[in-house]
XYZ file of C-alpha atoms in Angstrom:
620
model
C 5.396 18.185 140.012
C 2.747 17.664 137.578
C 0.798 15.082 139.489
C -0.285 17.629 142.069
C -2.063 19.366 139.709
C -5.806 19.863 140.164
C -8.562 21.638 138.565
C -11.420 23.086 140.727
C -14.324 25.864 139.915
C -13.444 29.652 139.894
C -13.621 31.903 142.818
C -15.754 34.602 142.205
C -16.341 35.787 145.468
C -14.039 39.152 146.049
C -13.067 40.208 149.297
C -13.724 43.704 150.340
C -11.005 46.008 149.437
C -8.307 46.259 152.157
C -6.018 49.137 151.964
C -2.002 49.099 152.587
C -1.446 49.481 156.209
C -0.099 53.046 157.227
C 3.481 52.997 157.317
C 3.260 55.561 159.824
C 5.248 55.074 163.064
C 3.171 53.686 165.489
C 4.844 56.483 168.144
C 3.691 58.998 165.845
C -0.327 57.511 164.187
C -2.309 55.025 165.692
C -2.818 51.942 163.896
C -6.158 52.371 161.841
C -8.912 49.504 162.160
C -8.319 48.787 158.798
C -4.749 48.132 159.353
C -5.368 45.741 162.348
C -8.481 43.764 160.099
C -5.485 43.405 157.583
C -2.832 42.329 160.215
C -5.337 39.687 161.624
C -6.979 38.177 158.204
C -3.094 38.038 157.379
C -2.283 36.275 160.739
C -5.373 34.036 160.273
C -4.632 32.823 156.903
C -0.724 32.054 157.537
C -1.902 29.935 160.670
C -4.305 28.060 158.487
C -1.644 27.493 155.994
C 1.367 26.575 157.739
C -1.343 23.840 160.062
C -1.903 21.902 157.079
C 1.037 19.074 156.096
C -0.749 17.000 153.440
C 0.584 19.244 150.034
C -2.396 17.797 148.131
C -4.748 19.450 150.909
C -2.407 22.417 151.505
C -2.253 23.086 147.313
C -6.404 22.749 147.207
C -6.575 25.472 149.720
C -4.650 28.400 149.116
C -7.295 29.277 146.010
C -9.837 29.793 149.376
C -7.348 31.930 151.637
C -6.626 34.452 148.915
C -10.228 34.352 147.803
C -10.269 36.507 151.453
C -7.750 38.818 150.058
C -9.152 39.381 146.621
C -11.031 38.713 144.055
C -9.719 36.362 140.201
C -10.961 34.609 138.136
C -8.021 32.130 137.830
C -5.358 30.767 139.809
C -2.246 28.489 139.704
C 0.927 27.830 141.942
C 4.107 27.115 140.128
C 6.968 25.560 141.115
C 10.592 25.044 140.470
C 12.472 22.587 139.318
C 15.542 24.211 140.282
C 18.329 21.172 138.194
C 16.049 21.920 134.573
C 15.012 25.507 135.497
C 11.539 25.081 134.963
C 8.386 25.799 136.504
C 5.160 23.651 136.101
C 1.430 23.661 137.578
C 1.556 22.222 140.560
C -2.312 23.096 141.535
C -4.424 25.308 139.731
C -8.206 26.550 139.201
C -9.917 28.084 136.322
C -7.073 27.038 134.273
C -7.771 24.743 130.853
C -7.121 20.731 132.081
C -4.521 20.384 128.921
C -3.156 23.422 129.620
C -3.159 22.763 133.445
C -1.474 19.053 133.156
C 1.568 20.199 130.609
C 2.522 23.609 130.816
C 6.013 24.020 131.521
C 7.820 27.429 131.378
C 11.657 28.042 131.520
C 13.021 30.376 133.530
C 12.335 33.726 132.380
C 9.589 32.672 129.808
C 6.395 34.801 130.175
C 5.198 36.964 133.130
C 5.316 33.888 135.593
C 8.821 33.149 134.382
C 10.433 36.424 134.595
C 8.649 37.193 138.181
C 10.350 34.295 139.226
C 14.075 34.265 137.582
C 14.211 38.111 138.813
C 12.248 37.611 142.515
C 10.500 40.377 141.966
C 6.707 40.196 142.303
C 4.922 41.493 138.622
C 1.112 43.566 138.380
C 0.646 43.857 135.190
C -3.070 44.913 134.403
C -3.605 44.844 130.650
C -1.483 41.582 129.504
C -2.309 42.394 126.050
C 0.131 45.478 126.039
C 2.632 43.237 127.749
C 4.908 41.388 125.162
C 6.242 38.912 127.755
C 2.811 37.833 128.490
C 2.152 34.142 127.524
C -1.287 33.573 127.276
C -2.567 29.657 129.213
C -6.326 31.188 130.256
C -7.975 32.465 127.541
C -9.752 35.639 128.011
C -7.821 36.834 130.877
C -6.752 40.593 131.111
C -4.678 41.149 134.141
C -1.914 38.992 136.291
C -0.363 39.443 139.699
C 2.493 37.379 139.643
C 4.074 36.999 143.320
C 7.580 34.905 144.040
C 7.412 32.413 146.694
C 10.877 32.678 148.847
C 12.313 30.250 151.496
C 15.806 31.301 152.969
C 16.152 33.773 150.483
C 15.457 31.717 147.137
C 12.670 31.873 145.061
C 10.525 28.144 145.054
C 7.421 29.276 142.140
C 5.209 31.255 142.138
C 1.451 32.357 143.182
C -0.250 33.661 139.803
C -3.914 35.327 139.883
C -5.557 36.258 136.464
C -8.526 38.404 135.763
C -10.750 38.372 133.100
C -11.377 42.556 134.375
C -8.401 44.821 133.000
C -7.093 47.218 135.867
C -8.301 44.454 138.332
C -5.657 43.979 140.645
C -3.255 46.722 142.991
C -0.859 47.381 144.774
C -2.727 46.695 147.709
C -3.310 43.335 146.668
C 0.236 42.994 145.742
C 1.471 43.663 148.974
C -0.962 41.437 150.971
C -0.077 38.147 148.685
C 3.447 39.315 148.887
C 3.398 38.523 152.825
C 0.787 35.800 152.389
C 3.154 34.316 150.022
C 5.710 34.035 152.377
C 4.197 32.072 154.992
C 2.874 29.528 151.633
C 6.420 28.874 150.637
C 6.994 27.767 154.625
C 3.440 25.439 154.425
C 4.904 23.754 151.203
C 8.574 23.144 152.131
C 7.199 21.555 155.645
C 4.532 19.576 153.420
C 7.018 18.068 151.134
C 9.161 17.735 154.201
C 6.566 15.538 155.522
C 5.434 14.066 152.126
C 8.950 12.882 151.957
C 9.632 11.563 154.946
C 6.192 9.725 154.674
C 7.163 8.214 151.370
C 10.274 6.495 152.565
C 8.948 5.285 155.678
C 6.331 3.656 153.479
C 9.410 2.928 151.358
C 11.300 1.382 153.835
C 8.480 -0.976 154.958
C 7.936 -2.239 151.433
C 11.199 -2.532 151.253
C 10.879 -4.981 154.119
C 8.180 -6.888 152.394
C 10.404 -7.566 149.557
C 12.988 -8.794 151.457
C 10.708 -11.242 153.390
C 9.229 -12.339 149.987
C 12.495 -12.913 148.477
C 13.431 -14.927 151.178
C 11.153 -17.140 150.579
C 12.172 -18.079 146.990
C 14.446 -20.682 146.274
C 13.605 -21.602 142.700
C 16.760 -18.552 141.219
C 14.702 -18.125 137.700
C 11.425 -17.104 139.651
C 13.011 -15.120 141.919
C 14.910 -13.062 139.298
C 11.205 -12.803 137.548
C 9.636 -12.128 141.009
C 12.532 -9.437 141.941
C 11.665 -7.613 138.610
C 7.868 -7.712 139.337
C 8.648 -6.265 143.041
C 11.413 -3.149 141.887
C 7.978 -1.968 140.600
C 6.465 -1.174 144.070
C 9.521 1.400 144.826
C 10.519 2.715 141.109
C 7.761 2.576 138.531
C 10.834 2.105 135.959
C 10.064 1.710 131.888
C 13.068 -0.585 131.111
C 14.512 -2.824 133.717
C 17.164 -5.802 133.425
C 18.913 -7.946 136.043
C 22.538 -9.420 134.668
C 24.649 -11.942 136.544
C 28.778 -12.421 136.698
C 29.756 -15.665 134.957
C 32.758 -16.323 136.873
C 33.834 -18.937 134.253
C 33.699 -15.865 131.133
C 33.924 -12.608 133.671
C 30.786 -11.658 131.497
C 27.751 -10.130 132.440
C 24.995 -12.328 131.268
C 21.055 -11.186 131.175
C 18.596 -13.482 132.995
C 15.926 -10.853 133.234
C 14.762 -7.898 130.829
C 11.360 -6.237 130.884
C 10.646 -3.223 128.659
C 7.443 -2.111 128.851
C 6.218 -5.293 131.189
C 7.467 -7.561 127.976
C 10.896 -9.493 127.692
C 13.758 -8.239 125.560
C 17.124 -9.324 124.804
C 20.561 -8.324 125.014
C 24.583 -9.713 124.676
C 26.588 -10.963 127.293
C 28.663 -7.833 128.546
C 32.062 -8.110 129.610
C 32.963 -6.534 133.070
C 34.870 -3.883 132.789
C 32.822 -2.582 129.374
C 29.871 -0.168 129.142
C 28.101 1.096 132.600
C 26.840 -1.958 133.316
C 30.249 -4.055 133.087
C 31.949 -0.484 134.951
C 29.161 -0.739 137.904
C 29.928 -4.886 138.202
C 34.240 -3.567 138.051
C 34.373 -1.027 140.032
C 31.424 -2.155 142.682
C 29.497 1.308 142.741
C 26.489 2.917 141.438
C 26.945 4.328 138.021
C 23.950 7.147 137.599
C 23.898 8.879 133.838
C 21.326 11.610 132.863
C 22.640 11.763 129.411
C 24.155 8.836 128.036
C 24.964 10.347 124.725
C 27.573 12.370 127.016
C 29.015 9.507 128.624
C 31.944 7.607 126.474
C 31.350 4.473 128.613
C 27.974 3.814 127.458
C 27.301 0.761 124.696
C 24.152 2.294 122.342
C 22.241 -1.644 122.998
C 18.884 0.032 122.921
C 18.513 3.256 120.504
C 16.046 5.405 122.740
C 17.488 5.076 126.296
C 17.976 8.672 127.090
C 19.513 8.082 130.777
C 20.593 5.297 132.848
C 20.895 3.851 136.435
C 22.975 0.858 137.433
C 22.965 -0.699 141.021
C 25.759 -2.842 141.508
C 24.276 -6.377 143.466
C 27.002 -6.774 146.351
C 27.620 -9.738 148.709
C 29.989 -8.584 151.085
C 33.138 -7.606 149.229
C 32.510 -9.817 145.657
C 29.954 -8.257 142.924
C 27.435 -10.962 141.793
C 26.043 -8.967 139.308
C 23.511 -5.466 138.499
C 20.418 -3.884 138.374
C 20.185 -1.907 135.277
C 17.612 0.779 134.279
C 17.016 2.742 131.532
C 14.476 5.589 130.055
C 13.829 7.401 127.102
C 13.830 10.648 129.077
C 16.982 12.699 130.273
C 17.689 12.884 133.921
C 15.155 10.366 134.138
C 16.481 8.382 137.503
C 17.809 10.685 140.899
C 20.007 10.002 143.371
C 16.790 9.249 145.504
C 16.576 5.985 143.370
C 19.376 5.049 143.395
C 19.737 4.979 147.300
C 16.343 2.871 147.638
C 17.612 0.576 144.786
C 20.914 0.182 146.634
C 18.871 -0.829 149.465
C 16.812 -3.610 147.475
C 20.067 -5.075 145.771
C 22.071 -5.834 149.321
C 18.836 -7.900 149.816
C 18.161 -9.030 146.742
C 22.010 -10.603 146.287
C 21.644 -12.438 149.508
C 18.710 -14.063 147.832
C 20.386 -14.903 144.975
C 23.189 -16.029 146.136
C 20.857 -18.170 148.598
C 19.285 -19.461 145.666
C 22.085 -20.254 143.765
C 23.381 -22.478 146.896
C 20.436 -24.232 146.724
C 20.257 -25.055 143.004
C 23.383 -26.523 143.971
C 22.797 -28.240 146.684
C 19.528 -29.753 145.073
C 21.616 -30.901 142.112
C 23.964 -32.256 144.396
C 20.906 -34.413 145.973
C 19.731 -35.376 143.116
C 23.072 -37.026 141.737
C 23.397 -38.328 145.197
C 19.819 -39.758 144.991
C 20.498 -41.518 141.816
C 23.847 -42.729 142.593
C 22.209 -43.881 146.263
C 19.156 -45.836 144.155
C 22.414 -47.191 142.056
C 24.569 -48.478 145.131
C 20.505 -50.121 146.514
C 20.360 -52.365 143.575
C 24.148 -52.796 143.586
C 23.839 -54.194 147.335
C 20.188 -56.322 146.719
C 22.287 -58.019 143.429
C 25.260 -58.846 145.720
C 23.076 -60.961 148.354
C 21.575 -63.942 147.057
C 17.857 -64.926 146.355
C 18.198 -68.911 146.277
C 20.110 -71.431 147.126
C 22.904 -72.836 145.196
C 21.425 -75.696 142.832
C 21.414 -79.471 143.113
C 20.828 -78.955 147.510
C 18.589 -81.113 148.526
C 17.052 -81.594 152.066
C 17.545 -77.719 153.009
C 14.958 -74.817 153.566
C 17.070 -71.562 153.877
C 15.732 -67.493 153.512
C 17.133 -64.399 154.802
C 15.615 -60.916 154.364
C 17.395 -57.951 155.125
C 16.327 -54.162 155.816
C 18.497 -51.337 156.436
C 18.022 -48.515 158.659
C 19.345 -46.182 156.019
C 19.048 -46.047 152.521
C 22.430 -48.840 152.193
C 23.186 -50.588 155.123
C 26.631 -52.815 156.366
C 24.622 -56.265 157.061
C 25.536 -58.816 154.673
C 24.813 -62.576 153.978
C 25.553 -65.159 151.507
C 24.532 -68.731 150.647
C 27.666 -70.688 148.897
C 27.896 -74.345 147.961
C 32.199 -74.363 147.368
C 31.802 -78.556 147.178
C 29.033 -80.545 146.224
C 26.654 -81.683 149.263
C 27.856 -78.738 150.912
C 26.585 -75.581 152.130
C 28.077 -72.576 153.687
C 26.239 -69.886 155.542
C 27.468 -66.523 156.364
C 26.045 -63.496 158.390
C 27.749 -60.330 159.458
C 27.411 -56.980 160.326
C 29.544 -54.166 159.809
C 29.854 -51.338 162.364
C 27.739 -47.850 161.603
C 25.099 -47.243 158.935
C 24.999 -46.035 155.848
C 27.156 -45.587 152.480
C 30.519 -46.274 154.129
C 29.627 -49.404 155.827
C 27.615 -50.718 152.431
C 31.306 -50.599 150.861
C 32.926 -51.677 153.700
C 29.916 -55.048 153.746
C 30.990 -55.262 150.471
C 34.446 -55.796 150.622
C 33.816 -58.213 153.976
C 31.740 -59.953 151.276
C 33.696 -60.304 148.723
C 36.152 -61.996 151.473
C 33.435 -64.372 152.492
C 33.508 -65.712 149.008
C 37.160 -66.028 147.968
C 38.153 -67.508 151.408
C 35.637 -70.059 151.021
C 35.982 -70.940 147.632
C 39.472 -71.464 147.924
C 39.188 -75.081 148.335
C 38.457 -75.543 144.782
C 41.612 -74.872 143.589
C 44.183 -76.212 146.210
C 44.601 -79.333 148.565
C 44.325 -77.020 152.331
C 41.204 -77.463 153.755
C 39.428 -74.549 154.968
C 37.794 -74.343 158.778
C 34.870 -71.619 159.585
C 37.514 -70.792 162.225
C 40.527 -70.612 159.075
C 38.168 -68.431 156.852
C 37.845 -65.701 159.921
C 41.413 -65.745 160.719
C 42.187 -64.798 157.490
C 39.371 -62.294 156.683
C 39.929 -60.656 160.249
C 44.243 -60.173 159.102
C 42.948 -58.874 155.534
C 40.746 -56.544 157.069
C 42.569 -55.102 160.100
C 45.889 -54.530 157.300
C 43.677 -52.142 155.713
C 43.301 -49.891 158.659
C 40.554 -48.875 158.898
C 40.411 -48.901 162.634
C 36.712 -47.060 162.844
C 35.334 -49.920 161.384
C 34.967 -53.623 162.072
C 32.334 -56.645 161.150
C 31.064 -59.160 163.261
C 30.323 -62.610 161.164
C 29.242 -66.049 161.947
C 30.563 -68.122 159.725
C 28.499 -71.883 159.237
C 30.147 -74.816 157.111
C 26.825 -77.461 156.348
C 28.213 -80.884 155.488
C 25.250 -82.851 154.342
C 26.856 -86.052 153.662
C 28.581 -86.162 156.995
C 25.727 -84.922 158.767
C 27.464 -82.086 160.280
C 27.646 -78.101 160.637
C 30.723 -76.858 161.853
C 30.832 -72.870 163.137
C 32.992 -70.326 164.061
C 31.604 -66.762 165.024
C 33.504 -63.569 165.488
C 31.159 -61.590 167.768
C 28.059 -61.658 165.948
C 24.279 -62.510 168.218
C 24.546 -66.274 169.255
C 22.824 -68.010 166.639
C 19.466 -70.104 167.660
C 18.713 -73.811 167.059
C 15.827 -76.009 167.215
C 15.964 -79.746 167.938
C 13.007 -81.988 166.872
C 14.888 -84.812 168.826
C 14.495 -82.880 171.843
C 10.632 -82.452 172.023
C 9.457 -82.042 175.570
C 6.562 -83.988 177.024
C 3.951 -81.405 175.873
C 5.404 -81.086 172.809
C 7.242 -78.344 172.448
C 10.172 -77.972 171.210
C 13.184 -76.490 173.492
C 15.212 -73.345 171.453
C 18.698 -73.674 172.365
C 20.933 -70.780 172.338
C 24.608 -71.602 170.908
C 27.133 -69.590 172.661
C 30.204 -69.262 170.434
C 32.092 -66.001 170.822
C 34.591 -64.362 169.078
C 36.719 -60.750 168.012
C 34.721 -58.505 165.759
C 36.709 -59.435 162.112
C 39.673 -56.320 161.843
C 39.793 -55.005 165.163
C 42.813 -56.825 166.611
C 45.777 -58.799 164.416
C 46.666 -62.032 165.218
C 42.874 -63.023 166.217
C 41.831 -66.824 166.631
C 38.512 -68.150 167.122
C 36.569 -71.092 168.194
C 34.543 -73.529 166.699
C 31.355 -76.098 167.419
C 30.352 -78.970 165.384
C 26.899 -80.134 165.563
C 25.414 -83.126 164.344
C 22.476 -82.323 161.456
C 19.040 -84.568 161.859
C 16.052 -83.815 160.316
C 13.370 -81.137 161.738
C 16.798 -79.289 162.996
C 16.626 -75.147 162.278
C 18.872 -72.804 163.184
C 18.368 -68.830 163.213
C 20.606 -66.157 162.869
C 20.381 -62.383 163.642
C 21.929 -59.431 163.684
C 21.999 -56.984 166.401
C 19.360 -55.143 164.689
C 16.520 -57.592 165.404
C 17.179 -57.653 169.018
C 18.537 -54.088 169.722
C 15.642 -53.143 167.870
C 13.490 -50.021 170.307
C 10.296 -48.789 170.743
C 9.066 -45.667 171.509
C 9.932 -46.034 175.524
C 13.528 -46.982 174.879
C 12.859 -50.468 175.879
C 14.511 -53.243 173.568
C 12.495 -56.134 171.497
C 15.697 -58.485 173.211
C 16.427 -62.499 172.900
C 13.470 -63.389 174.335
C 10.595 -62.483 172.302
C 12.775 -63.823 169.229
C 13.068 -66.589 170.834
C 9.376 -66.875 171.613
C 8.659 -66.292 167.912
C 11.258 -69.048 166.932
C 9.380 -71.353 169.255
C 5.970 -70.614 167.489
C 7.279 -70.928 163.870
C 10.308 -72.981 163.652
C 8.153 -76.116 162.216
C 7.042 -73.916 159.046
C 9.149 -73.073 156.480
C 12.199 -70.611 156.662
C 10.827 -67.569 154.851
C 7.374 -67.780 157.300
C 10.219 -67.856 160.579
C 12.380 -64.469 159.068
C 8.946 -63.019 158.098
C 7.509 -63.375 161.532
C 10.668 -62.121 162.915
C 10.508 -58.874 161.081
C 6.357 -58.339 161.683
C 7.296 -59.208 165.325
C 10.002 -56.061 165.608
C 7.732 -53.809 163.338
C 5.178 -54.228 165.683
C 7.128 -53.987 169.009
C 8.703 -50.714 167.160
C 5.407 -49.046 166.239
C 6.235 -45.753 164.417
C 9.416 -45.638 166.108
C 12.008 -45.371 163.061
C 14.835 -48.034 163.106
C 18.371 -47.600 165.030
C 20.058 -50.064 163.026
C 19.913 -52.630 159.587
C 18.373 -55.741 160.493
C 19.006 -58.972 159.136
C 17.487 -62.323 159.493
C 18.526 -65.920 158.013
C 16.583 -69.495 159.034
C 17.739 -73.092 157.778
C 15.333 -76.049 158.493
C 16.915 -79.554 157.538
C 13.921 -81.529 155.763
C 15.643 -84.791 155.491
């Protein structure tokens, strides 16, 4: 109790002499005036003592009250530490400040020491005759040392010294005797108060903490930050926060701070020392001596005592706190509760931040592998056409909704003055229907060039029937692909298609200009089962003769499902009014104008699905 100690002036001022009350029965003496002065100063004071709950305020004025009762020239109130059976200062006044700030007296050391370990109160006017006398004020000649009691043990002591031998009595014993009794009350209630005080404050920073570690994710500063924070509830000198590696069962130190710098220390296995016993056994492990405890590992060569708070999610121990000191009994069961408190919070943060180191990592390999699969799916679709084509203008762009998308197209020239076109769409977004586009790709390819190497000639119609019995043996009944499939035969002069539910495709006829000018945009209806849905599926095809000025557009259900931000859909006819205004340009300035025409229907709406656009113009 040391840091309640305060220094103030002497009193000097001396009451006027008050004699012991007459024991007298009151059925046999009146009750002098004297007696009743004494009865009501005595009254007065205990009522002024026992009103006041702040122990700083209560300590500061007992040197006044007794000032009324007599006269000293110094004055101190110790108390007891009843566990090390000591007394220290806990306020004093005319008292040296050294003296004041580290006296400590066992029990039965010196006048103040005996009083106490016997309860008996000790007037002793001539303390130089006195062998027990310890001397703390010099110059002082006389002591009245009274025992402070509360449900009949002693709690300290009030001392008085005099610098004037003979200067106390029995008179002035017997007052501070019952004055002392009604102190002991005032200073049990203000530590009563003090207490509760400091661990509602407690509490609430506890509170703070927990909202503060909430709000970490990032597990090395929050360990730091955790460290930083113990601080505000245990003003510890050596502090260290080890974690389980579930891979070893060893305790491994993230954080150590001795003396606010970092130290360092060996991975500890659980089950060894009072660390690894706390993390075991999942309970607090609270040594005042650690040279008396067999369990303890001798890491750091002062520690004197140690407290370790097991950190407990539910049932499974994640890891410690661990504190140490250089001074016996250095940590109470006090601290150890409030810790307690902070490491049920403080392992939910952890834990929270380990989960997200985790998941983060996890993104981060997904992100990489996802920027991977991107350039995997732009290499797959072409850029140009095949070489040595002549009289074509052909360009596609494609946009997913998601970071991969299931449209897909291709440009393949499987004979020479030939050209095939294929556009599809596989059903839902994402990573699964990029593979799945992938593998309906891959189909488009080795079904078409299959001519190459044997005698059967392969329809547009042929090359879906076979993708669509492929694709539907795999079983993957969730998903399906809708493709148009378009076989250009320049030296015939034909285009021969077959479609298996994709958008109608679009064509433009320079042969069929109208009076004004314009030129009509024909939708080709040619229907068909979405590729893999049903077995056995046949489809239709139309043949077309080729001419020059022809164009022909195709989309997936992106461009015209596309939404804005009322619902409403961009829908054929706006393509189709863009067609009209661009189909006499070149192929890349009709997709372009496509895709500016949707982005600006759509506004900041995001996308609901990939888009894809592809436009051929015959140019002779």
């Amino acid at each position: 109790m040391a840091s309640f100690t305060r220094m103030a002036t002497p009193v000097s001022n001396r009451a006027p002499h008050v004699p012991v009350p007459d024991t007298t029965p009151p059925q046999t003496a009146a009750i002098s005036d004297s007696a009743r002065e004494v009865i009501r100063t005595l009254f007065e004071l205990g009522r002024e003592v026992t009103s006041v709950l702040d122990l700083d305020e209560l300590l500061e004025k007992l040197p006044q009250l007794i000032a009324r009762l007599t006269k000293f020239n110094a004055f101190a109130v110790y108390l007891l530490d009843a566990e090390r059976r000591q007394l220290s200062i806990a306020y004093s006044v005319g008292y040296p400040h050294d003296a004041a700030a580290s006296i400590r007296l066992e029990l039965g050391q010196g006048l103040v020491g005996k009083a106490v370990a016997e309860g008996e109160t000790l007037l002793v006017n001539d303390v130089r005759s006195d062998p027990r006398y310890v001397e703390v004020v010099p110059g002082s000649a006389a002591e009245l040392v009274v025992p402070m009691r509360r449900k009949g043990r002693v709690t300290g002591a009030l001392n008085l010294l005099s610098d004037t031998p003979g200067q106390f009595t029995e008179n002035d014993a017997n007052l501070l005797r019952q004055f002392s009794a009604h102190v002991a009350i005032a200073i049990e209630n203000a530590k009563l108060f003090e207490h509760e005080r400091q661990y509602t404050s407690t509490l609430e920073t506890l509170s703070d903490i927990a909202r503060e570690f909430g709000s970490i994710l990032n597990l090395e500063e929050l360990l730091t930050r955790i460290a930083n924070l113990t601080r505000r509830v245990i003003d510890y000198r050596t502090f260290g926060i080890l974690l389980i590696d579930e891979d070893t069962q060893e305790l491994e130190l993230k954080v150590a701070v001795r003396y606010g710098s970092s130290t360092e220390s060996p991975r500890i296995k659980v089950g060894s020392g009072l660390v690894g016993y706390a993390a075991l056994h999942k309970e607090t492990v609270l040594v005042p001596d650690v040279s008396k405890d067999p369990r303890y590992i001798n890491l750091v060569t002062d520690v004197r005592s140690e407290l370790v708070i097991p950190l407990l999610l539910k049932d499974k121990c994640i890891g410690v706190f661990d504190l140490e000191s250089p001074e016996l009994d250095a940590f109470t069961k006090s601290h150890a509760d409030i810790l307690s408190l902070l490491a049920s919070q403080a392992a939910v943060a952890i834990e929270n931040a380990r989960l997200y180191q985790t998941i983060r990592a996890n993104e981060v390999r997904l992100e990489k592998e996802i920027r991977f699969a991107q350039r995997v799916q732009v290499a797959l679709l072409p850029t140009t056409l095949p070489k040595r084509l002549k009289g074509v203008d052909v360009a596609a762009r494609f946009s997913p909704a998601r970071e991969l998308g299931g449209d897909l197209y291709d440009f393949l020239a499987p004979e020479p003055h030939s050209l095939v076109v294929a556009i599809g769409d596989v059903s839902g977004k994402g990573a699964p229907a990029a593979l799945y586009s992938a593998f309906a790709g891959e189909l488009v390819r080795s079904r078409t060039f299959r001519r190459r190497y044997t005698t059967e000639r392969t329809s547009p119609a042929g090359v879906l029937a076979s993708m669509n019995t492929i694709l539907n043996e795999r079983q993957l009944e969730e998903y399906y692909c809708t493709l148009c499939y378009a076989a250009f035969d320049f030296k015939r002069r034909v285009v021969t298609m077959a479609n298996s539910g994709l958008p109608y495709p679009i064509r433009c006829r320079q042969i069929d200009r109208r009076p004004d000018g314009s030129i009509p945009v024909e939708i080709i209806e040619l229907a068909g089962v979405p590729l893999g849905a049903l077995p056995g599926s046949s489809y239709d095809e139309l043949t077309f003769d080729l001419l020059a000025g022809d164009a022909f557009v195709f989309c997936t259900d992106g461009i015209f499902e596309a939404r804005n931000e009322t619902g409403e859909e961009f829908g054929t006819e706006r393509a189709i009014a863009v067609i009209e205004r661009t189909h006499a340009t070149s192929s890349r300035d009709v997709v372009d104008a496509i895709f500016e025409a949707v982005q600006d229907f759509r506004g900041d709406t995001p996308p609901n699905d990939d888009m894809t656009a592809v436009a051929i113009r015959i140019t002779s």
